[in-house]
Amino acid sequence: MGVFVAQFVKVIGVTEVYLCIAEGTGFNNAATERIIAATLARRTIFYMPCDMKRMGRASDAIAQGTTTEAQTPTALQQPAALHLISHTTLEATLEVLRVASIGWGTLIGLHILLGADLPDCQVFLGDASSHWYQGSYSMVDGSVRMEEMFLFGDSREALRVPVVSWSPTRGLKTLHEPGVGPNDFQGHALNVITIPDSPNVMEMSLCEKNETAVPSSASSFMDRHTCSQYGINVTGGTRSNVVYSGYLVEIILTLASSLNFTVRLSTLPKGDAVYGEEVGEGNYSGLIGALQSQRADIAMGTFSITSERLRVVDFSGSVGYSGSNLYAQRNASLETIGWDTFVLSFHWATWMAILMLLAIMAAGLWLIVHHQAGEDDHFSKGGNLVFILFSCLVQQGSWILPTTSRVQAVLWMFWVTSVVLYASYTAVLTSFLTVSTVTPPFTTLEEAVREPGWRIGILKGTAVPKILQRSKTPSYHEVYNRLVADPSLYCYSQEEGIQRMLTDSKFSFFGDRHSVNYLIRDDCSIKEMTGSYVKGYVHMAFRKMLPFAKVINNELLRLESGGVLDRAYQQWWGKPVPCEAPSPFTQLGFSNILTAFLLLLAGMVVSSVIFALELLYTSHRAPPIPSQTIYDRVELLVPRQPTHKTPQTTGSPWLGHKTEAERRGGWHTMTEERYESDSL
């Protein structure tokens, strides 16, 4: 028997055995104790006298992640109580364990009942949910048959699972892996507790025969489930037509079908319907507190794992991946003036290249003009060159054209380049302006904490505040400090957080991304900001050292690898549809083109100011001397061609004694008038 005990406790990972020998076992108690102690010592297993209080403290310390002695590693302190009994003392020993069954698994630890020729009697321990090992030693051949006993807290007989057999000749043979749990729960009930959290757990009515709870392919984003074809009734509930359904409920029902167990569901009262937060001295409220006080075996919810929670509960394998995000009312978004509307079309490097091209071309033209003759004087001034080139860029042309071929070639190439740039800019600007952009007051949590007047709410009873407190990110600390200063920022449900956002335009909600997205669905009155925070896998919670937790986790892993969880997720959340108009194009907002009018107005204001300054400047100057206009009339007498010969007179035609009319008879007058305006 001593050899079997030493081998078996090694298999189940026990390193510290508390030996309790009941009276009337038929063994020599003193001799048996010495033999077992020596056998354990030779196999480096600590032997301890029967002290249930000490073992309870050691088990509790291990459950808290520590040990009773600081210098003792946790791996070297895995206690178990070995009870040597007989068929006459079995019932009394089970009664002792029943009395202590409320804390069994966390305070008392693991128990091994071993007796000579024990009968296969029925075992009941009331509403306890625990397990132990029970073996029968044959006095004939010295063989041992060890079974693992499971109690489900449903007042039914304990479930027996043969784990090992041993004989002096064959040694130890494993029949079923110890500590895993049964593959068939044989209809036993598990105590499950939950709180409503859409769409994980939802209170719904049963569907009629002509109704369906499965979204169709044409359903919008996260279509509301109005009824359910399946679900779980609350144990002892008065409303038979109301069931709980949802993503996690579907997972629990799938596990129940695979492992053959039933679910006894209970819910927390409204005032305590939270996931669980520490309320002092290591005690928790909500679902965590229900597991801590042994009121349930499984808490059906999406929990984040923290070191504080691991001291009082265990967790299942992952049932999803989620994170918190920031939400605000869409009407609170600010449609600001698009000052950068006409600049965003090109990258800043493109604008720099255009400015450099303008400067280089102006300098090059200036050099060409100054090293050749025959060009218009307007091109010799640098300011004129810059303005002419700028006119080409904006497709306005020039008031003067070059005369030399060199300058014409340069301007022609620059004009072609400006046409390409103009066409590219127009195309990009047109596509950019087809979608109107609405600027929210903030887009990240870092911006939200800096925005004055805004409040950030968080779901009460989650691990998020503790994570924010421990984080090294300044924005996380700021959110936590605001929660401490103003507890009214806590919301008792995701629905309450959404309602407060709809009624308070300065209230934002820091909630679970999956739950909030399901609740708002295609309702675009709530805007989800960019980014995701406090990300990680989520789990269901088990009471500490749940006997059949391992087999449930193994089955959950099988469902995940088989794609069952993913299909359930797609059914309850559906494919996301963004809150956009049916057409990819939206109406151009006035705020986007307002900058063009503002620039025009600014130009008018600047020109008006310059005009006023010019008037003011000229009004203080001395009046100029009026210009004089000189008229010169010069008459030239040009001889006409004679129509017939006339006797030629001697002397100059200017001389003689003819009158003016006579003289003009042979001459015509050419008049030249000159106008000269000179400022004297």
XYZ file of C-alpha atoms in Angstrom, residues 10-545:
536
model
C 3.503 11.446 -7.968
C 1.053 10.911 -10.841
C -1.429 13.494 -9.533
C 1.326 16.013 -8.719
C 1.131 15.910 -4.911
C 4.349 16.682 -3.027
C 3.005 16.921 0.531
C 0.857 14.192 2.123
C -1.094 14.634 5.341
C -1.792 11.136 6.688
C -5.065 10.581 8.576
C -5.761 7.024 9.834
C -9.257 6.399 11.139
C -9.883 4.067 14.052
C -11.159 0.622 13.195
C -9.421 0.250 9.836
C -7.986 -3.157 10.698
C -4.410 -1.901 10.271
C -1.766 -1.401 12.885
C -1.960 2.370 12.831
C 1.514 3.050 14.209
C 3.225 0.522 11.954
C 1.239 1.661 8.905
C 2.147 5.276 9.556
C 5.860 4.463 9.808
C 5.844 2.373 6.639
C 4.029 4.996 4.577
C 6.196 7.818 5.940
C 9.400 5.954 5.065
C 8.140 5.043 1.616
C 7.188 8.659 0.856
C 10.488 9.986 2.145
C 12.480 7.678 -0.156
C 10.593 9.246 -3.103
C 11.103 12.867 -1.964
C 7.509 13.336 -0.869
C 6.949 15.270 2.335
C 5.077 13.408 5.060
C 2.937 15.430 7.481
C 0.782 14.330 10.437
C -2.978 14.717 10.090
C -3.624 18.453 10.496
C -6.540 19.630 8.325
C -6.249 23.258 9.452
C -2.640 23.458 8.400
C -3.383 21.770 5.085
C -6.257 24.202 4.594
C -3.927 27.164 5.080
C -1.432 25.676 2.641
C -4.136 25.017 0.019
C -5.546 28.501 0.454
C -2.092 30.037 0.092
C -1.501 28.112 -3.133
C -4.878 29.257 -4.430
C -3.784 32.837 -3.705
C -0.556 32.287 -5.643
C 1.697 32.153 -2.563
C 2.862 29.618 0.024
C 2.593 29.418 3.787
C 6.348 29.920 4.060
C 8.082 32.527 1.930
C 11.132 30.345 1.378
C 9.098 27.396 0.095
C 8.536 27.388 -3.697
C 4.926 26.929 -4.749
C 5.839 23.966 -6.956
C 7.126 22.081 -3.890
C 3.955 22.580 -1.871
C 1.032 20.683 -3.396
C -0.767 19.138 -0.409
C -3.251 16.278 -0.246
C -4.865 14.428 2.635
C -4.606 10.636 2.619
C -7.444 9.051 4.628
C -6.958 5.382 5.522
C -10.460 4.106 6.258
C -12.604 0.987 6.281
C -16.080 0.273 5.006
C -17.409 1.033 8.476
C -15.733 4.443 8.691
C -16.381 5.536 5.087
C -19.712 7.133 5.875
C -18.316 9.043 8.869
C -15.365 10.320 6.807
C -17.666 11.477 4.009
C -19.785 13.304 6.583
C -16.712 15.184 7.794
C -15.933 16.171 4.227
C -19.544 17.173 3.633
C -19.445 19.590 6.537
C -16.309 21.162 5.109
C -17.505 20.980 1.509
C -18.362 24.712 1.226
C -14.689 25.554 0.998
C -13.602 22.284 -0.538
C -11.065 22.818 -3.276
C -9.761 26.115 -1.888
C -9.484 25.690 1.879
C -9.337 21.948 2.468
C -7.517 20.844 -0.654
C -7.365 17.446 -2.297
C -8.447 14.259 -0.506
C -7.555 10.609 -1.155
C -9.763 7.984 0.543
C -8.158 4.523 0.653
C -9.524 1.509 2.482
C -9.474 -2.271 2.489
C -12.184 -3.858 0.360
C -14.346 -0.725 0.185
C -17.832 -1.300 -1.235
C -19.158 0.613 -4.258
C -21.618 2.518 -2.132
C -23.603 5.533 -3.284
C -22.154 8.871 -2.268
C -24.187 12.065 -1.677
C -22.872 15.294 -0.248
C -25.844 17.615 -0.629
C -25.221 20.636 -2.874
C -21.446 20.393 -2.762
C -19.583 20.581 -6.071
C -16.191 18.974 -5.583
C -14.162 15.849 -6.154
C -11.790 13.436 -4.447
C -10.008 10.136 -5.115
C -11.410 6.947 -3.629
C -9.609 3.601 -3.823
C -10.139 0.044 -2.578
C -7.194 -2.082 -1.439
C -7.649 -5.836 -1.924
C -6.566 -7.836 1.078
C -6.318 -10.931 -1.130
C -3.790 -9.985 -3.813
C -2.758 -6.488 -2.671
C -4.109 -4.766 -5.821
C -5.659 -1.305 -5.774
C -8.395 0.225 -7.945
C -8.569 4.031 -7.702
C -11.508 6.098 -8.889
C -11.978 9.838 -9.168
C -15.251 10.957 -7.590
C -17.064 14.035 -8.944
C -19.925 15.870 -7.268
C -21.863 18.406 -9.363
C -23.875 20.101 -6.631
C -27.166 18.759 -7.972
C -27.873 16.412 -5.020
C -27.240 13.375 -7.183
C -24.844 10.504 -6.613
C -21.196 11.260 -7.238
C -19.887 10.384 -10.682
C -17.149 7.737 -10.685
C -14.282 7.765 -13.186
C -11.707 4.908 -12.926
C -8.261 6.501 -13.159
C -5.587 3.927 -12.211
C -5.166 0.301 -11.206
C -2.159 -1.142 -9.389
C -0.838 -4.523 -8.421
C 2.493 -5.626 -6.913
C 3.383 -7.511 -10.089
C 2.105 -5.200 -12.871
C 2.678 -1.878 -11.169
C 0.641 1.273 -11.904
C -1.596 1.383 -14.957
C -3.433 4.561 -16.007
C -7.040 4.020 -17.071
C -8.049 7.678 -17.417
C -5.894 10.752 -16.946
C -6.354 11.913 -13.340
C -7.544 15.461 -12.749
C -9.048 15.921 -16.207
C -12.625 14.990 -15.461
C -15.190 12.746 -17.098
C -15.875 12.828 -20.824
C -19.524 12.120 -20.075
C -21.160 14.008 -17.228
C -24.156 11.633 -17.391
C -26.753 14.363 -17.166
C -25.421 16.056 -14.058
C -26.097 19.763 -13.622
C -23.621 22.631 -13.542
C -24.475 25.785 -11.632
C -24.046 28.735 -14.002
C -24.540 32.376 -13.056
C -24.668 35.349 -15.395
C -25.800 38.927 -16.017
C -27.348 40.380 -19.200
C -24.691 41.638 -21.620
C -25.797 41.863 -25.246
C -25.153 39.938 -27.389
C -23.286 37.523 -25.129
C -26.248 36.966 -22.807
C -29.662 38.411 -23.642
C -33.097 38.018 -22.153
C -35.374 37.039 -25.039
C -38.754 35.530 -25.709
C -39.245 32.174 -27.362
C -39.952 32.288 -31.074
C -43.242 31.156 -32.488
C -43.261 28.430 -35.091
C -43.281 30.879 -37.999
C -40.510 33.049 -36.570
C -36.770 32.671 -36.810
C -33.939 33.942 -34.658
C -31.199 33.492 -37.240
C -30.303 36.660 -39.250
C -30.796 36.372 -42.989
C -28.114 37.157 -45.547
C -29.823 40.498 -46.204
C -29.714 41.533 -42.557
C -27.979 44.769 -41.702
C -24.997 45.121 -39.405
C -25.615 43.109 -36.221
C -29.308 42.637 -36.831
C -31.392 42.671 -33.657
C -32.555 39.232 -32.585
C -36.186 39.635 -31.615
C -36.715 36.092 -30.389
C -34.852 32.833 -29.864
C -35.583 29.271 -30.852
C -33.473 27.994 -27.971
C -32.170 29.285 -24.692
C -31.885 28.599 -20.983
C -34.595 29.249 -18.431
C -33.625 30.705 -15.093
C -33.865 28.040 -12.417
C -36.857 28.837 -10.283
C -37.971 31.637 -12.607
C -41.618 32.566 -12.942
C -41.600 33.531 -16.636
C -41.615 30.348 -18.681
C -41.751 32.144 -22.039
C -38.563 34.130 -21.327
C -35.173 32.535 -21.904
C -31.578 33.678 -21.950
C -29.859 33.398 -25.302
C -26.777 34.825 -26.938
C -23.258 34.086 -28.017
C -22.051 32.697 -24.673
C -25.324 30.848 -24.117
C -24.793 29.082 -27.419
C -21.278 28.100 -26.312
C -22.568 26.735 -22.984
C -25.321 24.770 -24.704
C -22.810 23.340 -27.199
C -20.561 22.259 -24.319
C -23.564 20.759 -22.518
C -24.465 18.753 -25.613
C -20.886 17.498 -26.073
C -20.234 16.610 -22.416
C -23.811 15.567 -21.571
C -24.620 17.936 -18.713
C -27.495 20.255 -17.921
C -27.338 23.910 -16.913
C -28.883 25.371 -13.789
C -28.909 29.077 -14.591
C -29.225 31.905 -12.092
C -28.802 35.660 -12.417
C -27.654 38.363 -10.063
C -30.049 41.033 -8.784
C -29.998 44.320 -10.620
C -28.052 46.159 -7.932
C -25.200 43.620 -8.043
C -25.286 42.827 -11.776
C -21.614 43.563 -12.504
C -18.697 41.428 -13.560
C -16.931 41.906 -10.248
C -14.722 44.405 -8.508
C -12.804 44.200 -5.269
C -14.779 45.573 -2.320
C -12.112 45.157 0.343
C -10.104 42.457 2.140
C -9.909 40.297 -0.965
C -13.681 40.025 -1.382
C -15.391 40.678 -4.696
C -18.821 41.744 -5.840
C -20.832 40.579 -8.829
C -20.086 37.401 -10.720
C -16.565 37.075 -9.275
C -18.031 37.271 -5.777
C -20.588 34.559 -6.613
C -17.789 32.206 -7.658
C -15.708 33.164 -4.649
C -18.540 32.245 -2.268
C -19.160 28.915 -4.070
C -22.664 29.947 -5.220
C -21.897 28.852 -8.776
C -19.428 26.778 -10.744
C -19.226 28.927 -13.888
C -19.762 32.640 -14.443
C -21.013 33.163 -17.994
C -19.435 36.423 -19.136
C -16.466 37.878 -20.997
C -13.804 38.382 -18.322
C -10.334 39.856 -18.580
C -7.671 38.065 -16.552
C -5.942 40.062 -13.824
C -3.568 38.951 -11.094
C -6.078 40.002 -8.424
C -8.857 37.902 -9.921
C -6.602 34.865 -10.299
C -6.319 34.694 -6.518
C -10.003 33.919 -6.090
C -11.201 32.383 -9.388
C -9.928 30.443 -12.379
C -10.632 31.136 -16.024
C -11.640 29.115 -19.049
C -9.928 29.116 -22.385
C -10.526 32.115 -24.599
C -14.031 32.655 -25.954
C -13.157 35.713 -28.031
C -10.887 38.690 -28.526
C -12.050 42.171 -27.732
C -10.979 45.560 -26.476
C -12.360 48.831 -25.212
C -12.960 51.795 -27.453
C -14.147 55.370 -27.187
C -17.596 56.404 -28.408
C -19.308 59.786 -28.646
C -22.462 61.283 -30.104
C -22.066 61.954 -33.800
C -23.962 65.242 -33.527
C -21.186 66.485 -31.281
C -18.788 66.366 -34.214
C -17.534 69.707 -35.431
C -17.898 70.652 -39.098
C -14.967 73.062 -39.104
C -13.810 75.224 -41.975
C -11.645 73.229 -44.348
C -8.624 75.480 -44.334
C -6.523 72.774 -45.916
C -9.080 71.686 -48.521
C -7.243 73.250 -51.458
C -3.856 72.188 -50.136
C -4.428 68.498 -49.394
C -4.753 67.694 -53.095
C -0.972 67.690 -53.410
C 1.590 66.379 -51.007
C 3.683 69.027 -49.280
C 6.720 67.861 -51.257
C 4.845 68.627 -54.495
C 4.085 72.156 -53.324
C 7.746 72.663 -52.447
C 8.755 71.405 -55.890
C 6.364 73.878 -57.569
C 7.769 76.793 -55.564
C 11.331 75.743 -56.388
C 10.395 75.415 -60.087
C 8.920 78.925 -60.052
C 12.046 80.388 -58.459
C 14.463 78.534 -60.757
C 12.526 79.437 -63.913
C 12.340 83.122 -62.931
C 16.084 83.244 -62.265
C 16.852 81.414 -65.536
C 14.706 83.733 -67.639
C 16.279 86.766 -66.015
C 19.758 85.506 -66.956
C 18.682 84.785 -70.552
C 17.124 88.224 -71.004
C 20.163 90.036 -69.589
C 22.576 88.188 -71.881
C 20.781 88.822 -75.139
C 19.468 91.887 -76.918
C 16.187 92.654 -78.543
C 13.815 91.478 -75.756
C 11.085 93.604 -74.332
C 12.153 95.638 -71.317
C 9.342 94.150 -69.206
C 11.204 90.827 -69.145
C 14.289 92.407 -67.664
C 12.589 92.938 -64.298
C 12.555 89.978 -61.907
C 9.162 90.855 -60.422
C 7.558 90.838 -63.845
C 9.072 87.435 -64.624
C 7.757 85.883 -61.413
C 4.294 87.302 -62.024
C 4.251 86.105 -65.656
C 5.285 82.578 -64.621
C 2.719 82.553 -61.821
C 0.066 83.560 -64.357
C 1.024 80.533 -66.426
C 0.665 78.270 -63.387
C -2.848 79.500 -62.628
C -3.807 79.399 -66.313
C -4.341 83.151 -66.627
C -1.830 83.983 -69.397
C 0.304 87.122 -69.709
C -0.371 90.711 -70.819
C 2.834 90.805 -72.862
C 4.537 88.234 -75.039
C 8.269 87.728 -75.595
C 9.810 88.568 -78.938
C 12.944 86.406 -78.922
C 12.843 82.714 -79.677
C 14.812 81.712 -76.574
C 12.380 83.248 -74.116
C 9.439 81.959 -76.143
C 10.794 78.376 -75.957
C 11.287 78.573 -72.196
C 7.812 79.994 -71.595
C 6.298 77.398 -73.926
C 7.848 74.516 -71.937
C 6.792 76.130 -68.659
C 3.261 76.530 -69.969
C 3.082 72.819 -70.919
C 4.305 71.895 -67.432
C 1.711 74.166 -65.836
C -1.053 72.567 -67.920
C -0.062 69.102 -66.662
C 0.087 70.333 -63.069
C -3.233 72.111 -63.410
C -4.966 69.037 -64.850
C -3.512 66.806 -62.125
C -4.473 69.244 -59.383
C -8.012 69.608 -60.714
C -8.516 65.832 -60.907
C -7.210 65.207 -57.387
C -9.153 68.135 -55.940
C -12.372 66.988 -57.588
C -12.044 63.475 -56.187
C -11.096 64.880 -52.793
C -14.131 67.142 -52.662
C -16.622 64.444 -53.638
C -16.634 63.180 -50.049
C -17.455 65.659 -47.324
C -15.423 65.171 -44.165
C -16.773 65.778 -40.678
C -14.156 66.505 -38.066
C -14.984 65.047 -34.626
C -13.921 66.919 -31.502
C -11.393 64.131 -30.870
C -10.375 60.863 -32.458
C -8.277 59.176 -29.767
C -8.361 58.761 -26.014
C -5.318 61.016 -25.721
C -7.193 63.842 -27.441
C -10.378 63.212 -25.447
C -8.717 63.760 -22.057
C -7.365 67.099 -23.312
C -10.701 68.295 -24.682
C -12.278 70.683 -22.145
C -15.792 70.002 -20.942
C -15.903 66.345 -22.005
C -16.590 63.472 -19.590
C -15.585 59.849 -20.157
C -17.776 57.081 -18.701
C -16.790 53.465 -18.026
C -18.787 50.318 -17.268
C -18.812 49.630 -13.543
C -17.545 46.358 -12.086
C -15.042 45.485 -14.817
C -11.268 45.109 -14.744
C -10.772 48.205 -16.911
C -10.339 50.728 -14.034
C -7.676 48.550 -12.417
C -5.867 48.199 -15.754
C -6.014 51.973 -16.275
C -4.623 52.542 -12.795
C -1.638 50.238 -13.323
C -0.869 51.468 -16.828
C 2.071 53.762 -17.525
C 0.155 55.664 -20.213
C -0.669 59.229 -19.031
C -4.089 59.276 -20.707
C -5.080 56.066 -18.877
C -4.109 57.612 -15.549
C -6.109 60.733 -16.348
C -9.251 58.689 -17.077
C -8.808 56.756 -13.833
C -8.286 59.929 -11.793
C -11.510 61.365 -13.192
C -13.367 58.203 -12.181
C -12.061 58.514 -8.643
C -12.995 62.192 -8.486
C -16.454 61.692 -10.029
C -18.024 58.223 -9.434
C -21.078 59.312 -11.446
C -19.027 58.537 -14.562
C -19.606 54.814 -13.923
C -22.378 53.171 -15.942
C -24.108 49.990 -14.754
C -24.646 48.646 -18.274
C -23.591 49.249 -21.854
C -27.151 50.388 -22.627
C -26.916 53.053 -19.940
C -23.671 54.341 -21.422
C -25.257 54.629 -24.880
C -28.311 56.394 -23.474
C -26.162 58.918 -21.642
C -24.278 59.663 -24.855
C -27.546 60.315 -26.688
C -28.809 62.716 -24.009
C -25.515 64.462 -23.208
C -23.529 65.761 -26.176
C -20.435 66.178 -23.976
C -20.441 62.592 -22.654
C -18.284 59.891 -24.226
C -18.294 56.208 -23.301
C -15.255 53.957 -22.949
C -16.932 50.577 -23.474
C -16.411 47.077 -24.760
C -16.076 47.268 -28.514
C -18.046 44.136 -29.387
C -20.972 44.838 -27.066
C -21.344 48.508 -27.981
C -21.045 47.825 -31.704
C -23.826 45.261 -31.414
C -26.070 47.682 -29.531
C -25.593 50.605 -31.915
C -25.606 48.360 -35.035
C -26.437 50.587 -38.045
C -27.541 53.482 -35.837
C -25.151 56.202 -36.916
C -26.032 58.611 -34.114
C -23.081 57.159 -32.165
C -19.584 57.448 -33.621
C -16.772 54.997 -32.859
C -13.423 56.713 -32.580
C -10.259 55.275 -34.071
C -8.046 52.944 -32.104
C -8.688 50.163 -29.614
C -7.522 50.050 -26.006
C -7.159 47.432 -23.254
C -7.129 44.731 -25.900
C -6.901 41.028 -25.148
C -8.631 37.670 -25.052
C -11.765 37.265 -22.957
C -12.733 34.210 -20.912
C -15.489 32.734 -18.823
C -14.724 32.366 -15.112
C -14.658 29.180 -13.013
C -14.757 28.865 -9.285
C -11.353 28.133 -7.844
C -10.114 24.605 -8.575
